Structure formats: structure tokens, C-alpha cells
GROMACS .gro file of C-alpha atoms in nm:
model
  356
    1UNK     CA    1   4.496  -0.556   3.211
    2UNK     CA    2   4.656  -0.868   3.075
    3UNK     CA    3   4.405  -0.917   2.830
    4UNK     CA    4   4.446  -0.567   2.703
    5UNK     CA    5   4.815  -0.604   2.692
    6UNK     CA    6   4.796  -0.911   2.511
    7UNK     CA    7   4.556  -0.779   2.233
    8UNK     CA    8   4.773  -0.468   2.159
    9UNK     CA    9   5.062  -0.677   2.015
   10UNK     CA   10   4.835  -0.932   1.852
   11UNK     CA   11   4.642  -0.622   1.685
   12UNK     CA   12   4.981  -0.475   1.573
   13UNK     CA   13   5.080  -0.811   1.427
   14UNK     CA   14   4.780  -0.828   1.215
   15UNK     CA   15   4.838  -0.487   1.090
   16UNK     CA   16   5.207  -0.560   0.993
   17UNK     CA   17   5.086  -0.875   0.818
   18UNK     CA   18   4.820  -0.665   0.641
   19UNK     CA   19   5.065  -0.432   0.500
   20UNK     CA   20   5.359  -0.690   0.457
   21UNK     CA   21   5.201  -0.936   0.223
   22UNK     CA   22   5.090  -0.691  -0.020
   23UNK     CA   23   5.442  -0.512  -0.029
   24UNK     CA   24   5.604  -0.852  -0.084
   25UNK     CA   25   5.391  -0.947  -0.380
   26UNK     CA   26   5.435  -0.605  -0.522
   27UNK     CA   27   5.808  -0.628  -0.497
   28UNK     CA   28   5.795  -0.967  -0.656
   29UNK     CA   29   5.618  -0.827  -0.940
   30UNK     CA   30   5.831  -0.549  -0.982
   31UNK     CA   31   6.179  -0.735  -0.945
   32UNK     CA   32   6.056  -0.966  -1.219
   33UNK     CA   33   5.965  -0.693  -1.458
   34UNK     CA   34   6.297  -0.514  -1.376
   35UNK     CA   35   6.533  -0.803  -1.364
   36UNK     CA   36   6.433  -1.113  -1.502
   37UNK     CA   37   6.568  -1.152  -1.868
   38UNK     CA   38   6.236  -1.330  -1.985
   39UNK     CA   39   6.041  -1.024  -1.902
   40UNK     CA   40   6.243  -0.819  -2.138
   41UNK     CA   41   6.167  -1.044  -2.440
   42UNK     CA   42   5.862  -0.986  -2.677
   43UNK     CA   43   5.811  -1.359  -2.770
   44UNK     CA   44   5.474  -1.517  -2.704
   45UNK     CA   45   5.644  -1.759  -2.442
   46UNK     CA   46   5.765  -1.432  -2.238
   47UNK     CA   47   5.428  -1.253  -2.278
   48UNK     CA   48   5.267  -1.572  -2.148
   49UNK     CA   49   5.502  -1.625  -1.832
   50UNK     CA   50   5.466  -1.237  -1.766
   51UNK     CA   51   5.085  -1.229  -1.766
   52UNK     CA   52   5.085  -1.560  -1.534
   53UNK     CA   53   5.321  -1.390  -1.275
   54UNK     CA   54   5.111  -1.071  -1.273
   55UNK     CA   55   4.787  -1.280  -1.264
   56UNK     CA   56   4.914  -1.469  -0.965
   57UNK     CA   57   5.010  -1.153  -0.789
   58UNK     CA   58   4.684  -0.973  -0.864
   59UNK     CA   59   4.508  -1.287  -0.729
   60UNK     CA   60   4.686  -1.302  -0.420
   61UNK     CA   61   4.604  -0.939  -0.342
   62UNK     CA   62   4.263  -0.994  -0.412
   63UNK     CA   63   4.232  -1.286  -0.190
   64UNK     CA   64   4.431  -1.099   0.083
   65UNK     CA   65   4.202  -0.815   0.073
   66UNK     CA   66   3.918  -1.026   0.067
   67UNK     CA   67   4.003  -1.227   0.396
   68UNK     CA   68   4.108  -0.894   0.561
   69UNK     CA   69   3.727  -0.773   0.490
   70UNK     CA   70   3.584  -1.104   0.613
   71UNK     CA   71   3.764  -1.067   0.945
   72UNK     CA   72   3.657  -0.735   0.990
   73UNK     CA   73   3.291  -0.824   0.910
   74UNK     CA   74   3.320  -1.107   1.169
   75UNK     CA   75   3.440  -0.858   1.433
   76UNK     CA   76   3.168  -0.630   1.354
   77UNK     CA   77   2.904  -0.894   1.374
   78UNK     CA   78   3.040  -1.014   1.728
   79UNK     CA   79   3.005  -0.655   1.856
   80UNK     CA   80   2.667  -0.647   1.721
   81UNK     CA   81   2.584  -0.960   1.873
   82UNK     CA   82   2.710  -0.830   2.228
   83UNK     CA   83   2.518  -0.538   2.177
   84UNK     CA   84   2.208  -0.721   2.107
   85UNK     CA   85   2.239  -0.938   2.420
   86UNK     CA   86   2.269  -0.625   2.618
   87UNK     CA   87   1.972  -0.435   2.458
   88UNK     CA   88   1.742  -0.698   2.336
   89UNK     CA   89   1.833  -0.975   2.601
   90UNK     CA   90   1.715  -1.306   2.558
   91UNK     CA   91   1.374  -1.354   2.736
   92UNK     CA   92   1.336  -1.667   2.947
   93UNK     CA   93   1.099  -1.934   2.811
   94UNK     CA   94   0.846  -1.883   3.124
   95UNK     CA   95   0.774  -1.556   3.311
   96UNK     CA   96   0.552  -1.606   3.609
   97UNK     CA   97   0.317  -1.858   3.434
   98UNK     CA   98   0.323  -1.712   3.101
   99UNK     CA   99   0.526  -1.908   2.820
  100UNK     CA  100   0.706  -1.640   2.635
  101UNK     CA  101   0.889  -1.652   2.283
  102UNK     CA  102   1.037  -1.340   2.081
  103UNK     CA  103   1.250  -1.282   1.773
  104UNK     CA  104   1.359  -0.984   1.595
  105UNK     CA  105   1.460  -0.919   1.219
  106UNK     CA  106   1.657  -0.600   1.113
  107UNK     CA  107   1.586  -0.473   0.763
  108UNK     CA  108   1.954  -0.364   0.744
  109UNK     CA  109   2.154  -0.671   0.612
  110UNK     CA  110   2.465  -0.552   0.807
  111UNK     CA  111   2.279  -0.520   1.116
  112UNK     CA  112   2.207  -0.782   1.394
  113UNK     CA  113   1.958  -0.545   1.572
  114UNK     CA  114   1.743  -0.271   1.468
  115UNK     CA  115   1.484   0.004   1.568
  116UNK     CA  116   1.217  -0.247   1.718
  117UNK     CA  117   1.234  -0.306   2.113
  118UNK     CA  118   1.044  -0.562   2.342
  119UNK     CA  119   1.072  -0.677   2.686
  120UNK     CA  120   0.871  -0.870   2.947
  121UNK     CA  121   0.928  -0.849   3.325
  122UNK     CA  122   0.738  -0.987   3.625
  123UNK     CA  123   0.683  -0.736   3.916
  124UNK     CA  124   0.472  -0.706   4.214
  125UNK     CA  125   0.222  -0.532   3.989
  126UNK     CA  126   0.187  -0.811   3.738
  127UNK     CA  127   0.370  -0.927   3.438
  128UNK     CA  128   0.442  -0.602   3.241
  129UNK     CA  129   0.552  -0.605   2.872
  130UNK     CA  130   0.653  -0.337   2.618
  131UNK     CA  131   0.671  -0.351   2.242
  132UNK     CA  132   0.795  -0.048   2.070
  133UNK     CA  133   0.914   0.078   1.724
  134UNK     CA  134   1.172   0.349   1.672
  135UNK     CA  135   1.140   0.568   1.360
  136UNK     CA  136   1.374   0.453   1.106
  137UNK     CA  137   1.561   0.137   1.138
  138UNK     CA  138   1.901  -0.033   1.177
  139UNK     CA  139   2.202   0.105   1.375
  140UNK     CA  140   2.095   0.473   1.371
  141UNK     CA  141   1.807   0.364   1.603
  142UNK     CA  142   2.003   0.166   1.855
  143UNK     CA  143   2.070   0.483   2.093
  144UNK     CA  144   1.674   0.547   2.128
  145UNK     CA  145   1.604   0.170   2.178
  146UNK     CA  146   1.861   0.173   2.480
  147UNK     CA  147   1.728   0.487   2.629
  148UNK     CA  148   1.349   0.366   2.627
  149UNK     CA  149   1.443  -0.009   2.742
  150UNK     CA  150   1.660   0.105   3.020
  151UNK     CA  151   1.384   0.352   3.149
  152UNK     CA  152   1.133   0.058   3.118
  153UNK     CA  153   1.327  -0.203   3.305
  154UNK     CA  154   1.341   0.042   3.599
  155UNK     CA  155   0.988   0.205   3.590
  156UNK     CA  156   0.791  -0.104   3.578
  157UNK     CA  157   0.914  -0.203   3.949
  158UNK     CA  158   0.872   0.162   4.086
  159UNK     CA  159   0.542   0.289   3.923
  160UNK     CA  160   0.211   0.106   4.045
  161UNK     CA  161   0.009   0.207   3.732
  162UNK     CA  162   0.074   0.190   3.367
  163UNK     CA  163   0.042   0.560   3.314
  164UNK     CA  164   0.349   0.611   3.553
  165UNK     CA  165   0.537   0.384   3.345
  166UNK     CA  166   0.450   0.543   3.028
  167UNK     CA  167   0.537   0.905   3.156
  168UNK     CA  168   0.883   0.763   3.256
  169UNK     CA  169   0.925   0.638   2.910
  170UNK     CA  170   0.833   0.981   2.776
  171UNK     CA  171   1.093   1.162   3.002
  172UNK     CA  172   1.362   0.926   2.920
  173UNK     CA  173   1.304   0.971   2.539
  174UNK     CA  174   1.300   1.347   2.548
  175UNK     CA  175   1.600   1.345   2.753
  176UNK     CA  176   1.786   1.124   2.506
  177UNK     CA  177   1.692   1.354   2.207
  178UNK     CA  178   1.813   1.648   2.394
  179UNK     CA  179   2.137   1.496   2.464
  180UNK     CA  180   2.172   1.376   2.102
  181UNK     CA  181   2.086   1.719   1.973
  182UNK     CA  182   2.376   1.838   2.199
  183UNK     CA  183   2.648   1.629   2.056
  184UNK     CA  184   2.489   1.627   1.678
  185UNK     CA  185   2.409   1.992   1.609
  186UNK     CA  186   2.225   1.910   1.283
  187UNK     CA  187   2.020   1.610   1.443
  188UNK     CA  188   1.640   1.666   1.350
  189UNK     CA  189   1.515   1.580   1.694
  190UNK     CA  190   1.168   1.725   1.619
  191UNK     CA  191   1.101   1.439   1.359
  192UNK     CA  192   1.191   1.164   1.600
  193UNK     CA  193   0.936   0.941   1.767
  194UNK     CA  194   0.858   0.600   1.869
  195UNK     CA  195   0.526   0.394   1.899
  196UNK     CA  196   0.503   0.211   2.227
  197UNK     CA  197   0.247  -0.069   2.356
  198UNK     CA  198   0.232  -0.124   2.733
  199UNK     CA  199   0.081  -0.425   2.861
  200UNK     CA  200  -0.007  -0.543   3.218
  201UNK     CA  201  -0.113  -0.900   3.296
  202UNK     CA  202  -0.259  -0.948   3.648
  203UNK     CA  203  -0.232  -1.287   3.831
  204UNK     CA  204  -0.594  -1.354   3.765
  205UNK     CA  205  -0.536  -1.305   3.363
  206UNK     CA  206  -0.686  -0.962   3.359
  207UNK     CA  207  -0.510  -0.725   3.084
  208UNK     CA  208  -0.462  -0.361   3.074
  209UNK     CA  209  -0.302  -0.175   2.802
  210UNK     CA  210  -0.162   0.181   2.716
  211UNK     CA  211  -0.103   0.208   2.339
  212UNK     CA  212   0.080   0.516   2.170
  213UNK     CA  213   0.049   0.468   1.798
  214UNK     CA  214   0.128   0.106   1.800
  215UNK     CA  215  -0.054  -0.169   1.625
  216UNK     CA  216  -0.281  -0.361   1.887
  217UNK     CA  217  -0.171  -0.723   1.935
  218UNK     CA  218  -0.396  -1.026   1.842
  219UNK     CA  219  -0.567  -1.239   2.096
  220UNK     CA  220  -0.564  -1.597   2.004
  221UNK     CA  221  -0.814  -1.794   2.191
  222UNK     CA  222  -0.842  -2.173   2.036
  223UNK     CA  223  -0.874  -2.120   1.664
  224UNK     CA  224  -1.027  -1.752   1.694
  225UNK     CA  225  -0.785  -1.450   1.614
  226UNK     CA  226  -0.897  -1.102   1.678
  227UNK     CA  227  -0.731  -0.761   1.799
  228UNK     CA  228  -0.693  -0.752   2.171
  229UNK     CA  229  -0.869  -0.404   2.164
  230UNK     CA  230  -1.015  -0.148   1.923
  231UNK     CA  231  -0.958   0.164   2.104
  232UNK     CA  232  -0.804   0.455   1.920
  233UNK     CA  233  -0.440   0.466   2.031
  234UNK     CA  234  -0.253   0.785   2.151
  235UNK     CA  235  -0.004   0.968   1.946
  236UNK     CA  236   0.347   0.794   1.929
  237UNK     CA  237   0.586   0.932   2.218
  238UNK     CA  238   0.796   1.231   2.097
  239UNK     CA  239   0.537   1.413   1.878
  240UNK     CA  240   0.304   1.548   2.148
  241UNK     CA  241   0.298   1.597   2.509
  242UNK     CA  242   0.091   1.314   2.709
  243UNK     CA  243  -0.231   1.391   2.817
  244UNK     CA  244  -0.282   1.473   3.184
  245UNK     CA  245  -0.482   1.155   3.261
  246UNK     CA  246  -0.370   0.832   3.118
  247UNK     CA  247  -0.623   0.546   3.220
  248UNK     CA  248  -0.520   0.192   3.101
  249UNK     CA  249  -0.752   0.008   2.843
  250UNK     CA  250  -0.923  -0.272   2.995
  251UNK     CA  251  -0.894  -0.574   2.753
  252UNK     CA  252  -1.062  -0.871   2.949
  253UNK     CA  253  -0.915  -1.167   3.068
  254UNK     CA  254  -0.639  -1.385   2.931
  255UNK     CA  255  -0.757  -1.732   2.995
  256UNK     CA  256  -0.548  -2.049   3.023
  257UNK     CA  257  -0.394  -2.145   2.686
  258UNK     CA  258  -0.485  -1.811   2.527
  259UNK     CA  259  -0.212  -1.647   2.322
  260UNK     CA  260  -0.121  -1.279   2.284
  261UNK     CA  261   0.078  -1.197   1.960
  262UNK     CA  262   0.242  -0.855   1.975
  263UNK     CA  263   0.442  -0.730   1.693
  264UNK     CA  264   0.564  -0.418   1.511
  265UNK     CA  265   0.410  -0.268   1.183
  266UNK     CA  266   0.694  -0.385   0.973
  267UNK     CA  267   0.511  -0.732   0.979
  268UNK     CA  268   0.166  -0.612   0.840
  269UNK     CA  269   0.352  -0.359   0.613
  270UNK     CA  270   0.557  -0.602   0.437
  271UNK     CA  271   0.502  -0.625   0.072
  272UNK     CA  272   0.533  -0.897  -0.189
  273UNK     CA  273   0.665  -0.827  -0.543
  274UNK     CA  274   0.299  -0.707  -0.658
  275UNK     CA  275   0.276  -0.462  -0.358
  276UNK     CA  276   0.033  -0.675  -0.167
  277UNK     CA  277   0.066  -0.652   0.221
  278UNK     CA  278   0.144  -0.948   0.444
  279UNK     CA  279  -0.178  -1.104   0.566
  280UNK     CA  280  -0.077  -1.139   0.919
  281UNK     CA  281  -0.428  -1.206   1.083
  282UNK     CA  282  -0.489  -1.479   0.796
  283UNK     CA  283  -0.131  -1.653   0.844
  284UNK     CA  284  -0.216  -1.665   1.235
  285UNK     CA  285  -0.557  -1.810   1.181
  286UNK     CA  286  -0.416  -2.087   0.945
  287UNK     CA  287  -0.142  -2.166   1.190
  288UNK     CA  288  -0.369  -2.220   1.495
  289UNK     CA  289  -0.621  -2.408   1.270
  290UNK     CA  290  -0.340  -2.645   1.186
  291UNK     CA  291  -0.273  -2.720   1.557
  292UNK     CA  292   0.021  -2.459   1.630
  293UNK     CA  293  -0.007  -2.328   1.969
  294UNK     CA  294   0.351  -2.324   2.096
  295UNK     CA  295   0.496  -1.984   2.106
  296UNK     CA  296   0.805  -2.095   1.938
  297UNK     CA  297   0.624  -2.269   1.662
  298UNK     CA  298   0.384  -1.961   1.612
  299UNK     CA  299   0.692  -1.745   1.566
  300UNK     CA  300   0.853  -1.988   1.314
  301UNK     CA  301   0.527  -2.003   1.112
  302UNK     CA  302   0.506  -1.619   1.097
  303UNK     CA  303   0.857  -1.566   0.992
  304UNK     CA  304   0.855  -1.842   0.737
  305UNK     CA  305   0.539  -1.708   0.577
  306UNK     CA  306   0.682  -1.345   0.602
  307UNK     CA  307   1.011  -1.414   0.426
  308UNK     CA  308   0.830  -1.611   0.162
  309UNK     CA  309   0.595  -1.330   0.094
  310UNK     CA  310   0.887  -1.051   0.075
  311UNK     CA  311   1.126  -1.290  -0.123
  312UNK     CA  312   1.374  -1.297   0.158
  313UNK     CA  313   1.406  -0.910   0.206
  314UNK     CA  314   1.213  -0.688   0.433
  315UNK     CA  315   1.230  -0.300   0.400
  316UNK     CA  316   1.150  -0.252   0.760
  317UNK     CA  317   1.256  -0.400   1.102
  318UNK     CA  318   1.029  -0.672   1.240
  319UNK     CA  319   0.986  -0.771   1.597
  320UNK     CA  320   0.740  -1.054   1.721
  321UNK     CA  321   0.657  -1.136   2.088
  322UNK     CA  322   0.403  -1.419   2.168
  323UNK     CA  323   0.288  -1.459   2.519
  324UNK     CA  324   0.081  -1.767   2.622
  325UNK     CA  325  -0.121  -1.806   2.958
  326UNK     CA  326   0.019  -2.163   3.092
  327UNK     CA  327  -0.130  -2.087   3.429
  328UNK     CA  328  -0.367  -2.337   3.543
  329UNK     CA  329  -0.643  -2.166   3.782
  330UNK     CA  330  -0.698  -2.318   4.119
  331UNK     CA  331  -1.043  -2.221   4.267
  332UNK     CA  332  -1.015  -2.120   4.629
  333UNK     CA  333  -1.308  -2.122   4.858
  334UNK     CA  334  -1.377  -1.875   5.143
  335UNK     CA  335  -1.252  -1.996   5.476
  336UNK     CA  336  -1.523  -2.054   5.748
  337UNK     CA  337  -1.614  -1.745   5.927
  338UNK     CA  338  -1.518  -1.508   5.634
  339UNK     CA  339  -1.701  -1.178   5.648
  340UNK     CA  340  -1.800  -0.940   5.353
  341UNK     CA  341  -1.764  -1.009   4.993
  342UNK     CA  342  -1.372  -1.023   4.978
  343UNK     CA  343  -1.237  -1.333   4.829
  344UNK     CA  344  -0.888  -1.466   4.857
  345UNK     CA  345  -0.659  -1.411   4.590
  346UNK     CA  346  -0.655  -1.675   4.310
  347UNK     CA  347  -0.350  -1.902   4.320
  348UNK     CA  348  -0.199  -2.086   4.013
  349UNK     CA  349   0.005  -2.383   3.957
  350UNK     CA  350   0.249  -2.466   3.659
  351UNK     CA  351   0.089  -2.743   3.443
  352UNK     CA  352   0.293  -3.089   3.449
  353UNK     CA  353   0.354  -3.084   3.101
  354UNK     CA  354   0.420  -2.833   2.807
  355UNK     CA  355   0.126  -2.730   2.592
  356UNK     CA  356   0.190  -2.772   2.226
   0.00000   0.00000   0.00000
């Protein structure tokens, strides 16, 4: 309460200052023109002095307006940064034995966040990750990002399978669009959709996925780069109802030191001045062949080449998420007297040093 009360007079003082300084400068210019005898003369000296006075007043006004606009811009960026920390909260560097790195680039120069989303959460069902891309970009897509991410963060702990998580996301998106249509009557909710990729990485490294219109991530094993799967994805959420059965796609095992590179289509769809698409797979292959295996270094290499390819400007939001399996498998033997074919669950220990 004290902060609120203290902030009110501070903002009021800024408003008085913002209005007072231009008024004072304008009064000085008018007083000079009406009272000063030199301003009434037509000689060259008088004209030069008059021009200098009005030039100084005009320069002061322009400088004052510029400073006010810069203050407003800094405030907007602080608010956008706070919103980003809530929506796309920073991911920890390690989640249940996985080395994690993520970054996002908004296509709107004035926006810090856009229409892409990602999250990685360790649950009792395994490590679950989401990567999504809302139709459109920039500030207009933030509401949809918030609705989908909020639903994901709850559903991953409640739902035993990825199909249940996806249905929860679908219901959250439909609910958000209905609420937005009620508050904005002309909102074209029939044209809204979001591509979603759900991943589940079991303790033994087995990967399962559900894909709704999103690009398949790349699996990096050594210097080999290939798509994680080649199955046809489901339609994006929001366009059609989900099918009754949602079996997850089995994508094989993520071995120690293997990397998953998730991205939104703004990366591969980025074009250079000649209209050529960004060669993401080639850039990844060149990076790992040059010994770049650290997730942060992979992000840096891709973003550097992407900005160089586009000349520093992208026309769509871009989000990248890198997951590297840093688990070291410890083989467990069956205890004496064990019966049947069941095996004890594999355990893992963290490596003593970071892989580079």
C-alpha cells in the first residue's frame, strides 16, 4: 500500500514536469517575440538572433519529447519482461538428468515475447516437454500462449498419458477462444489455431510424442542429424476436433549424450534476401561436426546463422529448445532369487563433469 501511495505523487510530478517544461519554453518564445525590441527589428542581426532563439526553443521541445518517449519505451519493455518471466519462465539448466537450453525471438521489434511457447517439466510419468506456435505473432498471441501453457503445467502432473494432456490443452484453447469471442464480438475465433508438439522422455530414455501440425524435432546423435520421427502429424489444435484415440508415437531411445533440437517453423521458414529458406538441418550438422554439443552453444550457433541469413530481421517468431541426455546409465543386476522376467528399474547418476 505504501508503494502505491508513493507511486501516485511520483507519476503526478512527472506529468506536471512533462506539461510544464514545454509551456515554459513556449512562454519564453512568445515573450521574446512580443516584448524584446530586437525581435521587432528587420535587420540581419535581429533576424539571426530571433532564429537562434526559436531554434533553441524547438530543439529543447524535441529533446524533451524524445526523452519522454524513451521513458515510456523503457517502461513498456519492463512490463514485457515481467510478462515473459511469467509466461516463458526461464528453464533450469538441468531437469532430471537432461541438460536444457531455450531461447525465443519475437518478430515484433517492440515485443519481447511472441506467439511461440515451450516448457519442460519433470513429472512422475517422465520428463514432459511442449513446443507450440500460435497463429500470428507478437503481443496479439500472448493470451493464447498463457492459456495453453497454464493448462500444460497442470495437466502433465495429472494425466498418465500424453493423449490426456493433449485433450486438456485442446479444451483450454477452446475455452480461451470462447471467452475472447465474448469480450471481442468481431474476433474471428474460427481462424485461430496452434501447432503443438508434446514429448515424454522416460527414465530409460524412451521417447514418446504427439504432434499436432508442428515440425518434428531433430535428433542429434554424434554428428548424425535426422528428424525424430516421420509420421504424419495430427491437424493443429483449434481447426478440427481431436480423434477418439490418441496413441503416442514411439520415437526410440534417447541415448546418453544424444540431443533433441525442438523449434518452431519460424526457423526453417526464414528467408534471405534472395528468398532462400534457412537450412536448419545443414547448420546443425555443421555445428556438431565442429564439436558443438553443449545446448547453449548449439542455440548460439543456430541463432547466429539465422540472423546472418535474414539480415538481422525475422518475419515470424522463432523459438528453440535443446534437450541433451546427460544421464549415465548404471546397469542393475537381478537380485538372487528373483523370479520371472521382470527387471529392476534402471537408475542413473549425474556425470561428474559437464559435457562440452
